[in-house]
Amino acid sequence: MNENFNVCIVGKPNVGKSTIFNKILDKDISKVGQVAGTTIYPISSSKEFKNININLIDLGGLKKKSKSYEGKQKLITSHTIKQINLSDVVFFILDGNDEITKNDKQLFRLILNKLKNVIVIVNKTDLIKENLKKKEDYFKFFFKKNYPNILLKPIFISALKNVKKEFLLKKIYELFLNTKKIIKNKDVNLALKNILEKHQPVYSKKSRPTIKFLRHVNSKPMIFKAFGNKLTSLSKDYKNFFIKQVLINLKIYNQIVVIKYLNNNNPYSKS
Ligand SMILES: Nc1nc2c(ncn2[C@@H]2O[C@H](COP(=O)(O)OP(=O)(O)OP(=O)(O)O)[C@@H](O)[C@H]2O)c(=O)[nH]1
Ligand SMILES: [Mg+2]
């Protein structure tokens, strides 16, 4: 039996979620409409890919919290939260022809708070009239700048002209594999060595925090434990630097990472 892997499609109204859903499945299952608010109830359908069963879930478009009190939005919001909880991956869809709005930011925060794997898709690139490269840089920079604990490379598509189906399925599959494996201590500690060579924690209150070991303990969600001394005095800046470097060194994309700092523990005594 193939393992199920749930992928839900989230984004504000009218960004093209249902179009993407239909194109990936090669079927016209979910209604597409020019007016925002077409999808209300979740619609799901699955597709086999390699040895997994990808269960795709199309959701209604979410509006800002302050506007979520009317009946329909309330329903969409509660379904979305439920589906995000059940998902293994969230497709977060943005409109490439628009700026990133407060609505987008709130939604994205919701996904990250639940420590979900996320793939950012910027849709409707066919509508971008001005410099496409500049617009791509705008989206890339936004995700690079604002979220220290996840590496995201937005994927630019036009659901109407080129949905990049195979590429998206491969990305989903990569995440499936990554959520199954624990990174070897050898590789993790090599990454630690590289990071410390680049930048050591700074002195604080006359003592220098030291990180001695790093260990990958869980992959869904991604959790690392850092062992060392005086780690409670690590600065926020250093932690942000450190987590980003762990992600870069170990090439962890689309997965939000948590690092737990533990004082004076020897990771090899017991687990
Ligand atoms: N030009 C262009 N239009 C698109 C693209 N993708 C979707 N659309 C159009 O955008 C409109 C909204 O598409 P939907 O797929 O219904 O969007 P949705 O996000 O599911 O909308 P809600 O269910 O209302 O939240 C439709 O008119 C689509 O034809 C695209 O890549 N390019
Ligand atoms: Mg829809």
PDB file of C-alpha atoms and ligand atoms in Angstrom:
ATOM      1  CA  MET A   1       0.000   0.000   0.000  1.00  0.00           C
ATOM      2  CA  ASN A   2       1.253   3.438  -0.925  1.00  0.00           C
ATOM      3  CA  GLU A   3       1.689   5.895   1.864  1.00  0.00           C
ATOM      4  CA  ASN A   4      -0.596   8.936   1.844  1.00  0.00           C
ATOM      5  CA  PHE A   5       0.936  12.364   1.763  1.00  0.00           C
ATOM      6  CA  ASN A   6      -1.405  15.338   2.222  1.00  0.00           C
ATOM      7  CA  VAL A   7      -0.790  18.559   0.356  1.00  0.00           C
ATOM      8  CA  CYS A   8      -3.195  21.429   0.895  1.00  0.00           C
ATOM      9  CA  ILE A   9      -3.425  24.526  -1.274  1.00  0.00           C
ATOM     10  CA  VAL A  10      -3.693  27.763   0.671  1.00  0.00           C
ATOM     11  CA  GLY A  11      -3.789  31.404  -0.363  1.00  0.00           C
ATOM     12  CA  LYS A  12      -5.956  34.477  -0.455  1.00  0.00           C
ATOM     13  CA  PRO A  13      -9.018  34.506  -2.744  1.00  0.00           C
ATOM     14  CA  ASN A  14      -8.617  34.384  -6.526  1.00  0.00           C
ATOM     15  CA  VAL A  15      -4.869  33.635  -6.708  1.00  0.00           C
ATOM     16  CA  GLY A  16      -5.476  30.485  -8.790  1.00  0.00           C
ATOM     17  CA  LYS A  17      -5.580  27.705  -6.195  1.00  0.00           C
ATOM     18  CA  SER A  18      -8.330  25.712  -7.898  1.00  0.00           C
ATOM     19  CA  THR A  19      -6.695  26.134 -11.303  1.00  0.00           C
ATOM     20  CA  ILE A  20      -3.436  24.711  -9.938  1.00  0.00           C
ATOM     21  CA  PHE A  21      -5.321  21.874  -8.236  1.00  0.00           C
ATOM     22  CA  ASN A  22      -7.057  20.895 -11.498  1.00  0.00           C
ATOM     23  CA  LYS A  23      -3.896  21.162 -13.590  1.00  0.00           C
ATOM     24  CA  ILE A  24      -1.852  18.971 -11.275  1.00  0.00           C
ATOM     25  CA  LEU A  25      -4.553  16.328 -11.300  1.00  0.00           C
ATOM     26  CA  ASP A  26      -5.287  16.692 -15.046  1.00  0.00           C
ATOM     27  CA  LYS A  27      -8.964  16.857 -14.224  1.00  0.00           C
ATOM     28  CA  ASP A  28     -11.563  19.595 -13.940  1.00  0.00           C
ATOM     29  CA  ILE A  29     -12.721  18.815 -10.441  1.00  0.00           C
ATOM     30  CA  SER A  30     -12.691  22.133  -8.675  1.00  0.00           C
ATOM     31  CA  LYS A  31     -14.675  25.066  -9.970  1.00  0.00           C
ATOM     32  CA  VAL A  32     -12.620  27.997 -11.205  1.00  0.00           C
ATOM     33  CA  GLY A  33     -14.130  31.472 -11.218  1.00  0.00           C
ATOM     34  CA  GLN A  34     -13.196  35.003 -12.125  1.00  0.00           C
ATOM     35  CA  VAL A  35     -14.803  36.306  -8.967  1.00  0.00           C
ATOM     36  CA  ALA A  36     -13.030  35.827  -5.638  1.00  0.00           C
ATOM     37  CA  GLY A  37     -14.747  33.404  -3.284  1.00  0.00           C
ATOM     38  CA  THR A  38     -15.448  30.575  -5.741  1.00  0.00           C
ATOM     39  CA  THR A  39     -14.263  27.713  -3.548  1.00  0.00           C
ATOM     40  CA  ILE A  40     -15.847  27.339  -0.126  1.00  0.00           C
ATOM     41  CA  TYR A  41     -15.646  23.699   0.936  1.00  0.00           C
ATOM     42  CA  PRO A  42     -12.406  21.722   0.738  1.00  0.00           C
ATOM     43  CA  ILE A  43     -12.155  19.506  -2.336  1.00  0.00           C
ATOM     44  CA  SER A  44      -9.705  16.647  -2.377  1.00  0.00           C
ATOM     45  CA  SER A  45      -8.453  14.151  -4.886  1.00  0.00           C
ATOM     46  CA  SER A  46      -5.375  11.996  -5.075  1.00  0.00           C
ATOM     47  CA  LYS A  47      -2.653  11.166  -7.495  1.00  0.00           C
ATOM     48  CA  GLU A  48      -0.031   8.454  -7.394  1.00  0.00           C
ATOM     49  CA  PHE A  49       3.545   9.564  -7.741  1.00  0.00           C
ATOM     50  CA  LYS A  50       6.407   7.089  -7.403  1.00  0.00           C
ATOM     51  CA  ASN A  51       5.557   5.109  -4.267  1.00  0.00           C
ATOM     52  CA  ILE A  52       3.288   7.651  -2.616  1.00  0.00           C
ATOM     53  CA  ASN A  53      -0.289   8.697  -2.870  1.00  0.00           C
ATOM     54  CA  ILE A  54      -0.424  12.479  -3.020  1.00  0.00           C
ATOM     55  CA  ASN A  55      -3.693  13.690  -1.615  1.00  0.00           C
ATOM     56  CA  LEU A  56      -4.267  17.209  -2.885  1.00  0.00           C
ATOM     57  CA  ILE A  57      -6.732  19.475  -1.080  1.00  0.00           C
ATOM     58  CA  ASP A  58      -8.089  22.659  -2.618  1.00  0.00           C
ATOM     59  CA  LEU A  59      -9.331  25.248  -0.139  1.00  0.00           C
ATOM     60  CA  GLY A  60     -11.310  28.463  -0.231  1.00  0.00           C
ATOM     61  CA  GLY A  61      -9.445  31.739  -0.296  1.00  0.00           C
ATOM     62  CA  LEU A  62      -8.664  33.207   3.085  1.00  0.00           C
ATOM     63  CA  LYS A  63      -9.142  36.844   3.941  1.00  0.00           C
ATOM     64  CA  LYS A  64      -7.598  38.904   6.662  1.00  0.00           C
ATOM     65  CA  LYS A  65      -8.562  38.019  10.220  1.00  0.00           C
ATOM     66  CA  SER A  66     -10.447  41.260  10.710  1.00  0.00           C
ATOM     67  CA  LYS A  67     -12.667  40.407   7.759  1.00  0.00           C
ATOM     68  CA  SER A  68     -13.152  36.760   8.680  1.00  0.00           C
ATOM     69  CA  TYR A  69     -16.305  37.108  10.698  1.00  0.00           C
ATOM     70  CA  GLU A  70     -18.902  36.881   7.981  1.00  0.00           C
ATOM     71  CA  GLY A  71     -20.396  33.392   7.625  1.00  0.00           C
ATOM     72  CA  LYS A  72     -18.645  32.181   4.495  1.00  0.00           C
ATOM     73  CA  GLN A  73     -15.214  33.369   5.581  1.00  0.00           C
ATOM     74  CA  LYS A  74     -15.660  31.849   8.997  1.00  0.00           C
ATOM     75  CA  LEU A  75     -16.371  28.497   7.369  1.00  0.00           C
ATOM     76  CA  ILE A  76     -13.378  28.786   5.025  1.00  0.00           C
ATOM     77  CA  THR A  77     -11.137  29.767   7.914  1.00  0.00           C
ATOM     78  CA  SER A  78     -12.119  26.815  10.059  1.00  0.00           C
ATOM     79  CA  HIS A  79     -11.729  24.350   7.173  1.00  0.00           C
ATOM     80  CA  THR A  80      -8.361  25.825   6.292  1.00  0.00           C
ATOM     81  CA  ILE A  81      -7.016  25.557   9.812  1.00  0.00           C
ATOM     82  CA  LYS A  82      -8.199  21.976  10.043  1.00  0.00           C
ATOM     83  CA  GLN A  83      -6.634  21.042   6.706  1.00  0.00           C
ATOM     84  CA  ILE A  84      -3.346  22.748   7.502  1.00  0.00           C
ATOM     85  CA  ASN A  85      -3.191  20.700  10.700  1.00  0.00           C
ATOM     86  CA  LEU A  86      -3.706  17.488   8.726  1.00  0.00           C
ATOM     87  CA  SER A  87      -1.285  18.358   5.965  1.00  0.00           C
ATOM     88  CA  ASP A  88       2.245  17.157   5.346  1.00  0.00           C
ATOM     89  CA  VAL A  89       2.981  20.016   2.982  1.00  0.00           C
ATOM     90  CA  VAL A  90       1.265  23.337   2.357  1.00  0.00           C
ATOM     91  CA  PHE A  91       1.296  24.949  -1.066  1.00  0.00           C
ATOM     92  CA  PHE A  92       1.215  28.647  -0.343  1.00  0.00           C
ATOM     93  CA  ILE A  93      -0.014  30.493  -3.425  1.00  0.00           C
ATOM     94  CA  LEU A  94       0.660  34.140  -4.201  1.00  0.00           C
ATOM     95  CA  ASP A  95      -0.434  36.322  -7.071  1.00  0.00           C
ATOM     96  CA  GLY A  96       2.649  37.305  -9.071  1.00  0.00           C
ATOM     97  CA  ASN A  97       0.877  40.289 -10.509  1.00  0.00           C
ATOM     98  CA  ASP A  98       0.284  41.744  -7.059  1.00  0.00           C
ATOM     99  CA  GLU A  99       2.408  42.870  -4.137  1.00  0.00           C
ATOM    100  CA  ILE A 100       2.663  40.700  -1.021  1.00  0.00           C
ATOM    101  CA  THR A 101      -0.178  41.940   1.157  1.00  0.00           C
ATOM    102  CA  LYS A 102      -0.856  41.963   4.887  1.00  0.00           C
ATOM    103  CA  ASN A 103      -3.354  39.191   4.184  1.00  0.00           C
ATOM    104  CA  ASP A 104      -0.605  37.032   2.630  1.00  0.00           C
ATOM    105  CA  LYS A 105       1.705  37.673   5.577  1.00  0.00           C
ATOM    106  CA  GLN A 106      -0.914  36.667   8.154  1.00  0.00           C
ATOM    107  CA  LEU A 107      -1.695  33.497   6.259  1.00  0.00           C
ATOM    108  CA  PHE A 108       1.932  32.586   5.891  1.00  0.00           C
ATOM    109  CA  ARG A 109       2.514  33.152   9.595  1.00  0.00           C
ATOM    110  CA  LEU A 110      -0.328  30.746  10.344  1.00  0.00           C
ATOM    111  CA  ILE A 111       1.371  27.999   8.310  1.00  0.00           C
ATOM    112  CA  LEU A 112       4.771  28.587   9.919  1.00  0.00           C
ATOM    113  CA  ASN A 113       3.324  28.646  13.411  1.00  0.00           C
ATOM    114  CA  LYS A 114       2.092  25.129  12.813  1.00  0.00           C
ATOM    115  CA  LEU A 115       5.619  24.106  11.792  1.00  0.00           C
ATOM    116  CA  LYS A 116       4.428  22.865   8.429  1.00  0.00           C
ATOM    117  CA  ASN A 117       6.575  22.178   5.391  1.00  0.00           C
ATOM    118  CA  VAL A 118       5.733  24.803   2.840  1.00  0.00           C
ATOM    119  CA  ILE A 119       6.253  25.343  -0.863  1.00  0.00           C
ATOM    120  CA  VAL A 120       5.748  28.917  -2.031  1.00  0.00           C
ATOM    121  CA  ILE A 121       4.236  29.242  -5.483  1.00  0.00           C
ATOM    122  CA  VAL A 122       3.952  32.577  -7.250  1.00  0.00           C
ATOM    123  CA  ASN A 123       1.216  32.217  -9.850  1.00  0.00           C
ATOM    124  CA  LYS A 124      -0.034  34.291 -12.791  1.00  0.00           C
ATOM    125  CA  THR A 125       3.440  35.176 -14.043  1.00  0.00           C
ATOM    126  CA  ASP A 126       1.905  35.544 -17.520  1.00  0.00           C
ATOM    127  CA  LEU A 127       0.263  38.740 -16.305  1.00  0.00           C
ATOM    128  CA  ILE A 128       3.490  40.365 -15.179  1.00  0.00           C
ATOM    129  CA  LYS A 129       3.971  43.205 -17.627  1.00  0.00           C
ATOM    130  CA  GLU A 130       7.050  44.951 -16.300  1.00  0.00           C
ATOM    131  CA  ASN A 131      10.475  43.449 -15.673  1.00  0.00           C
ATOM    132  CA  LEU A 132       9.866  39.806 -14.726  1.00  0.00           C
ATOM    133  CA  LYS A 133      13.314  39.406 -13.179  1.00  0.00           C
ATOM    134  CA  LYS A 134      12.735  42.380 -10.880  1.00  0.00           C
ATOM    135  CA  LYS A 135       9.411  40.934  -9.738  1.00  0.00           C
ATOM    136  CA  GLU A 136      11.008  37.534  -9.092  1.00  0.00           C
ATOM    137  CA  ASP A 137      13.711  39.190  -7.012  1.00  0.00           C
ATOM    138  CA  TYR A 138      11.048  41.006  -5.023  1.00  0.00           C
ATOM    139  CA  PHE A 139       9.401  37.712  -3.980  1.00  0.00           C
ATOM    140  CA  LYS A 140      12.706  35.920  -3.360  1.00  0.00           C
ATOM    141  CA  PHE A 141      14.007  38.749  -1.231  1.00  0.00           C
ATOM    142  CA  PHE A 142      10.823  38.911   0.843  1.00  0.00           C
ATOM    143  CA  PHE A 143      11.104  35.279   1.961  1.00  0.00           C
ATOM    144  CA  LYS A 144      14.844  35.464   2.455  1.00  0.00           C
ATOM    145  CA  LYS A 145      14.677  38.561   4.595  1.00  0.00           C
ATOM    146  CA  ASN A 146      11.702  37.827   6.820  1.00  0.00           C
ATOM    147  CA  TYR A 147      11.979  34.230   7.958  1.00  0.00           C
ATOM    148  CA  PRO A 148      15.271  33.121   9.528  1.00  0.00           C
ATOM    149  CA  ASN A 149      14.232  29.549  10.263  1.00  0.00           C
ATOM    150  CA  ILE A 150      13.184  28.396   6.818  1.00  0.00           C
ATOM    151  CA  LEU A 151      14.801  28.547   3.370  1.00  0.00           C
ATOM    152  CA  LEU A 152      12.333  29.178   0.619  1.00  0.00           C
ATOM    153  CA  LYS A 153      12.830  29.466  -3.089  1.00  0.00           C
ATOM    154  CA  PRO A 154       9.515  30.629  -4.524  1.00  0.00           C
ATOM    155  CA  ILE A 155       8.462  28.704  -7.622  1.00  0.00           C
ATOM    156  CA  PHE A 156       7.172  30.937 -10.422  1.00  0.00           C
ATOM    157  CA  ILE A 157       4.404  29.527 -12.562  1.00  0.00           C
ATOM    158  CA  SER A 158       1.480  30.379 -14.723  1.00  0.00           C
ATOM    159  CA  ALA A 159      -1.241  27.870 -13.958  1.00  0.00           C
ATOM    160  CA  LEU A 160      -2.870  28.776 -17.256  1.00  0.00           C
ATOM    161  CA  LYS A 161       0.200  28.504 -19.480  1.00  0.00           C
ATOM    162  CA  ASN A 162       2.737  26.355 -17.649  1.00  0.00           C
ATOM    163  CA  VAL A 163       1.930  24.889 -14.271  1.00  0.00           C
ATOM    164  CA  LYS A 164       5.273  22.970 -14.013  1.00  0.00           C
ATOM    165  CA  LYS A 165       3.459  19.889 -12.800  1.00  0.00           C
ATOM    166  CA  GLU A 166       6.384  17.457 -12.824  1.00  0.00           C
ATOM    167  CA  PHE A 167       8.578  19.936 -11.006  1.00  0.00           C
ATOM    168  CA  LEU A 168       5.965  20.479  -8.286  1.00  0.00           C
ATOM    169  CA  LEU A 169       5.402  16.745  -7.856  1.00  0.00           C
ATOM    170  CA  LYS A 170       9.143  16.230  -7.507  1.00  0.00           C
ATOM    171  CA  LYS A 171       9.321  18.919  -4.837  1.00  0.00           C
ATOM    172  CA  ILE A 172       6.551  17.201  -2.908  1.00  0.00           C
ATOM    173  CA  TYR A 173       8.353  13.896  -3.196  1.00  0.00           C
ATOM    174  CA  GLU A 174      11.646  15.387  -1.995  1.00  0.00           C
ATOM    175  CA  LEU A 175       9.864  16.613   1.112  1.00  0.00           C
ATOM    176  CA  PHE A 176       8.324  13.196   1.627  1.00  0.00           C
ATOM    177  CA  LEU A 177      11.815  11.660   1.607  1.00  0.00           C
ATOM    178  CA  ASN A 178      13.239  14.360   3.877  1.00  0.00           C
ATOM    179  CA  THR A 179      10.554  13.841   6.472  1.00  0.00           C
ATOM    180  CA  LYS A 180      11.626  10.192   6.672  1.00  0.00           C
ATOM    181  CA  LYS A 181      15.303  10.629   7.331  1.00  0.00           C
ATOM    182  CA  ILE A 182      17.495  11.698  10.198  1.00  0.00           C
ATOM    183  CA  ILE A 183      20.656  13.476   9.101  1.00  0.00           C
ATOM    184  CA  LYS A 184      23.814  11.680  10.216  1.00  0.00           C
ATOM    185  CA  ASN A 185      25.679  13.078  13.240  1.00  0.00           C
ATOM    186  CA  LYS A 186      28.821  13.221  11.153  1.00  0.00           C
ATOM    187  CA  ASP A 187      27.216  15.553   8.605  1.00  0.00           C
ATOM    188  CA  VAL A 188      25.498  17.676  11.231  1.00  0.00           C
ATOM    189  CA  ASN A 189      28.695  18.188  13.205  1.00  0.00           C
ATOM    190  CA  LEU A 190      30.643  19.005  10.073  1.00  0.00           C
ATOM    191  CA  ALA A 191      28.069  21.721   9.434  1.00  0.00           C
ATOM    192  CA  LEU A 192      28.526  22.905  13.029  1.00  0.00           C
ATOM    193  CA  LYS A 193      32.289  23.085  12.555  1.00  0.00           C
ATOM    194  CA  ASN A 194      31.873  25.168   9.395  1.00  0.00           C
ATOM    195  CA  ILE A 195      29.470  27.534  11.103  1.00  0.00           C
ATOM    196  CA  LEU A 196      31.693  28.054  14.140  1.00  0.00           C
ATOM    197  CA  GLU A 197      34.690  28.704  11.919  1.00  0.00           C
ATOM    198  CA  LYS A 198      32.737  31.441  10.246  1.00  0.00           C
ATOM    199  CA  HIS A 199      31.336  33.050  13.353  1.00  0.00           C
ATOM    200  CA  GLN A 200      31.564  32.128  17.040  1.00  0.00           C
ATOM    201  CA  PRO A 201      28.993  33.235  19.600  1.00  0.00           C
ATOM    202  CA  VAL A 202      30.061  36.539  21.147  1.00  0.00           C
ATOM    203  CA  TYR A 203      30.902  37.191  24.776  1.00  0.00           C
ATOM    204  CA  SER A 204      28.011  38.157  26.946  1.00  0.00           C
ATOM    205  CA  LYS A 205      28.255  39.012  30.636  1.00  0.00           C
ATOM    206  CA  LYS A 206      31.956  38.115  30.598  1.00  0.00           C
ATOM    207  CA  SER A 207      31.396  34.619  29.373  1.00  0.00           C
ATOM    208  CA  ARG A 208      31.310  33.083  25.975  1.00  0.00           C
ATOM    209  CA  PRO A 209      28.541  30.641  25.161  1.00  0.00           C
ATOM    210  CA  THR A 210      29.880  27.583  23.373  1.00  0.00           C
ATOM    211  CA  ILE A 211      28.092  25.102  21.161  1.00  0.00           C
ATOM    212  CA  LYS A 212      29.793  21.733  21.239  1.00  0.00           C
ATOM    213  CA  PHE A 213      27.509  19.308  19.493  1.00  0.00           C
ATOM    214  CA  LEU A 214      24.576  19.509  17.203  1.00  0.00           C
ATOM    215  CA  ARG A 215      22.162  16.723  16.648  1.00  0.00           C
ATOM    216  CA  HIS A 216      19.213  16.193  14.335  1.00  0.00           C
ATOM    217  CA  VAL A 217      16.512  14.590  16.466  1.00  0.00           C
ATOM    218  CA  ASN A 218      13.296  14.839  14.478  1.00  0.00           C
ATOM    219  CA  SER A 219      12.346  15.408  10.871  1.00  0.00           C
ATOM    220  CA  LYS A 220       8.639  16.109  11.082  1.00  0.00           C
ATOM    221  CA  PRO A 221       8.809  18.821  12.259  1.00  0.00           C
ATOM    222  CA  MET A 222      12.536  19.418  11.817  1.00  0.00           C
ATOM    223  CA  ILE A 223      14.147  19.663  15.241  1.00  0.00           C
ATOM    224  CA  PHE A 224      17.808  19.947  16.148  1.00  0.00           C
ATOM    225  CA  LYS A 225      19.365  19.938  19.582  1.00  0.00           C
ATOM    226  CA  ALA A 226      22.449  22.020  20.256  1.00  0.00           C
ATOM    227  CA  PHE A 227      24.522  21.036  23.280  1.00  0.00           C
ATOM    228  CA  GLY A 228      27.035  23.264  25.013  1.00  0.00           C
ATOM    229  CA  ASN A 229      27.731  25.738  27.783  1.00  0.00           C
ATOM    230  CA  LYS A 230      26.078  29.000  28.801  1.00  0.00           C
ATOM    231  CA  LEU A 231      23.668  28.680  25.931  1.00  0.00           C
ATOM    232  CA  THR A 232      21.003  30.732  27.684  1.00  0.00           C
ATOM    233  CA  SER A 233      23.138  33.783  26.976  1.00  0.00           C
ATOM    234  CA  LEU A 234      23.182  33.263  23.211  1.00  0.00           C
ATOM    235  CA  SER A 235      21.903  36.426  21.566  1.00  0.00           C
ATOM    236  CA  LYS A 236      18.873  36.456  19.332  1.00  0.00           C
ATOM    237  CA  ASP A 237      21.039  37.676  16.469  1.00  0.00           C
ATOM    238  CA  TYR A 238      23.402  34.781  16.883  1.00  0.00           C
ATOM    239  CA  LYS A 239      20.554  32.289  17.025  1.00  0.00           C
ATOM    240  CA  ASN A 240      19.123  33.713  13.807  1.00  0.00           C
ATOM    241  CA  PHE A 241      22.523  33.507  12.168  1.00  0.00           C
ATOM    242  CA  PHE A 242      23.059  30.008  13.476  1.00  0.00           C
ATOM    243  CA  ILE A 243      19.750  28.558  12.360  1.00  0.00           C
ATOM    244  CA  LYS A 244      20.085  30.031   8.892  1.00  0.00           C
ATOM    245  CA  GLN A 245      23.589  28.595   8.597  1.00  0.00           C
ATOM    246  CA  VAL A 246      22.378  25.157   9.679  1.00  0.00           C
ATOM    247  CA  LEU A 247      19.775  25.294   6.922  1.00  0.00           C
ATOM    248  CA  ILE A 248      22.258  26.457   4.303  1.00  0.00           C
ATOM    249  CA  ASN A 249      24.990  23.993   5.260  1.00  0.00           C
ATOM    250  CA  LEU A 250      22.644  21.033   5.351  1.00  0.00           C
ATOM    251  CA  LYS A 251      20.661  22.237   2.326  1.00  0.00           C
ATOM    252  CA  ILE A 252      17.312  22.094   4.089  1.00  0.00           C
ATOM    253  CA  TYR A 253      14.679  23.782   1.978  1.00  0.00           C
ATOM    254  CA  ASN A 254      10.941  24.261   2.565  1.00  0.00           C
ATOM    255  CA  GLN A 255      11.104  22.903   6.102  1.00  0.00           C
ATOM    256  CA  ILE A 256      10.835  25.111   9.129  1.00  0.00           C
ATOM    257  CA  VAL A 257      13.494  24.279  11.674  1.00  0.00           C
ATOM    258  CA  VAL A 258      13.529  24.507  15.443  1.00  0.00           C
ATOM    259  CA  ILE A 259      16.767  24.374  17.424  1.00  0.00           C
ATOM    260  CA  LYS A 260      16.657  23.523  21.099  1.00  0.00           C
ATOM    261  CA  TYR A 261      19.654  24.711  23.079  1.00  0.00           C
ATOM    262  CA  LEU A 262      20.698  22.504  25.983  1.00  0.00           C
ATOM    263  CA  ASN A 263      23.357  23.274  28.563  1.00  0.00           C
ATOM    264  CA  ASN A 264      26.069  20.869  29.693  1.00  0.00           C
ATOM    265  CA  ASN A 265      24.577  17.820  28.174  1.00  0.00           C
ATOM    266  CA  ASN A 266      26.451  15.097  26.528  1.00  0.00           C
ATOM    267  CA  PRO A 267      24.348  13.895  23.615  1.00  0.00           C
ATOM    268  CA  TYR A 268      26.159  10.595  23.498  1.00  0.00           C
ATOM    269  CA  SER A 269      25.388   9.519  27.055  1.00  0.00           C
ATOM    270  CA  LYS A 270      21.704   8.690  26.508  1.00  0.00           C
ATOM    271  CA  SER A 271      19.149   9.867  24.018  1.00  0.00           C
TER     272      SER A 271
HETATM  273  N1  LIG B   1      -3.784  35.064 -16.300  1.00  0.00           N
HETATM  274  C1  LIG B   1      -3.887  34.066 -15.438  1.00  0.00           C
HETATM  275  N2  LIG B   1      -5.066  33.820 -14.830  1.00  0.00           N
HETATM  276  C2  LIG B   1      -5.125  32.786 -13.959  1.00  0.00           C
HETATM  277  C3  LIG B   1      -4.015  31.962 -13.672  1.00  0.00           C
HETATM  278  N3  LIG B   1      -4.387  31.039 -12.758  1.00  0.00           N
HETATM  279  C4  LIG B   1      -5.700  31.265 -12.521  1.00  0.00           C
HETATM  280  N4  LIG B   1      -6.158  32.329 -13.232  1.00  0.00           N
HETATM  281  C5  LIG B   1      -7.505  32.902 -13.245  1.00  0.00           C
HETATM  282  O1  LIG B   1      -7.745  33.513 -11.982  1.00  0.00           O
HETATM  283  C6  LIG B   1      -9.127  33.374 -11.634  1.00  0.00           C
HETATM  284  C7  LIG B   1      -9.234  32.690 -10.282  1.00  0.00           C
HETATM  285  O2  LIG B   1      -8.797  31.341 -10.410  1.00  0.00           O
HETATM  286  P1  LIG B   1      -9.195  30.216  -9.351  1.00  0.00           P
HETATM  287  O3  LIG B   1      -8.394  29.014  -9.680  1.00  0.00           O
HETATM  288  O4  LIG B   1     -10.670  30.080  -9.268  1.00  0.00           O
HETATM  289  O5  LIG B   1      -8.649  30.924  -8.022  1.00  0.00           O
HETATM  290  P2  LIG B   1      -8.827  30.446  -6.502  1.00  0.00           P
HETATM  291  O6  LIG B   1      -7.596  30.843  -5.786  1.00  0.00           O
HETATM  292  O7  LIG B   1      -9.213  29.017  -6.464  1.00  0.00           O
HETATM  293  O8  LIG B   1     -10.042  31.376  -6.040  1.00  0.00           O
HETATM  294  P3  LIG B   1     -11.034  31.184  -4.770  1.00  0.00           P
HETATM  295  O9  LIG B   1     -11.526  29.784  -4.777  1.00  0.00           O
HETATM  296  O10 LIG B   1     -12.090  32.191  -5.034  1.00  0.00           O
HETATM  297  O11 LIG B   1     -10.215  31.539  -3.579  1.00  0.00           O
HETATM  298  C8  LIG B   1      -9.766  32.596 -12.770  1.00  0.00           C
HETATM  299  O12 LIG B   1     -10.360  33.513 -13.650  1.00  0.00           O
HETATM  300  C9  LIG B   1      -8.583  31.872 -13.416  1.00  0.00           C
HETATM  301  O13 LIG B   1      -8.802  31.571 -14.781  1.00  0.00           O
HETATM  302  C10 LIG B   1      -2.767  32.260 -14.344  1.00  0.00           C
HETATM  303  O14 LIG B   1      -1.725  31.614 -14.159  1.00  0.00           O
HETATM  304  N5  LIG B   1      -2.784  33.303 -15.186  1.00  0.00           N
HETATM  305 MG    MG B   2     -10.871  28.104  -5.673  1.00  0.00          MG
END
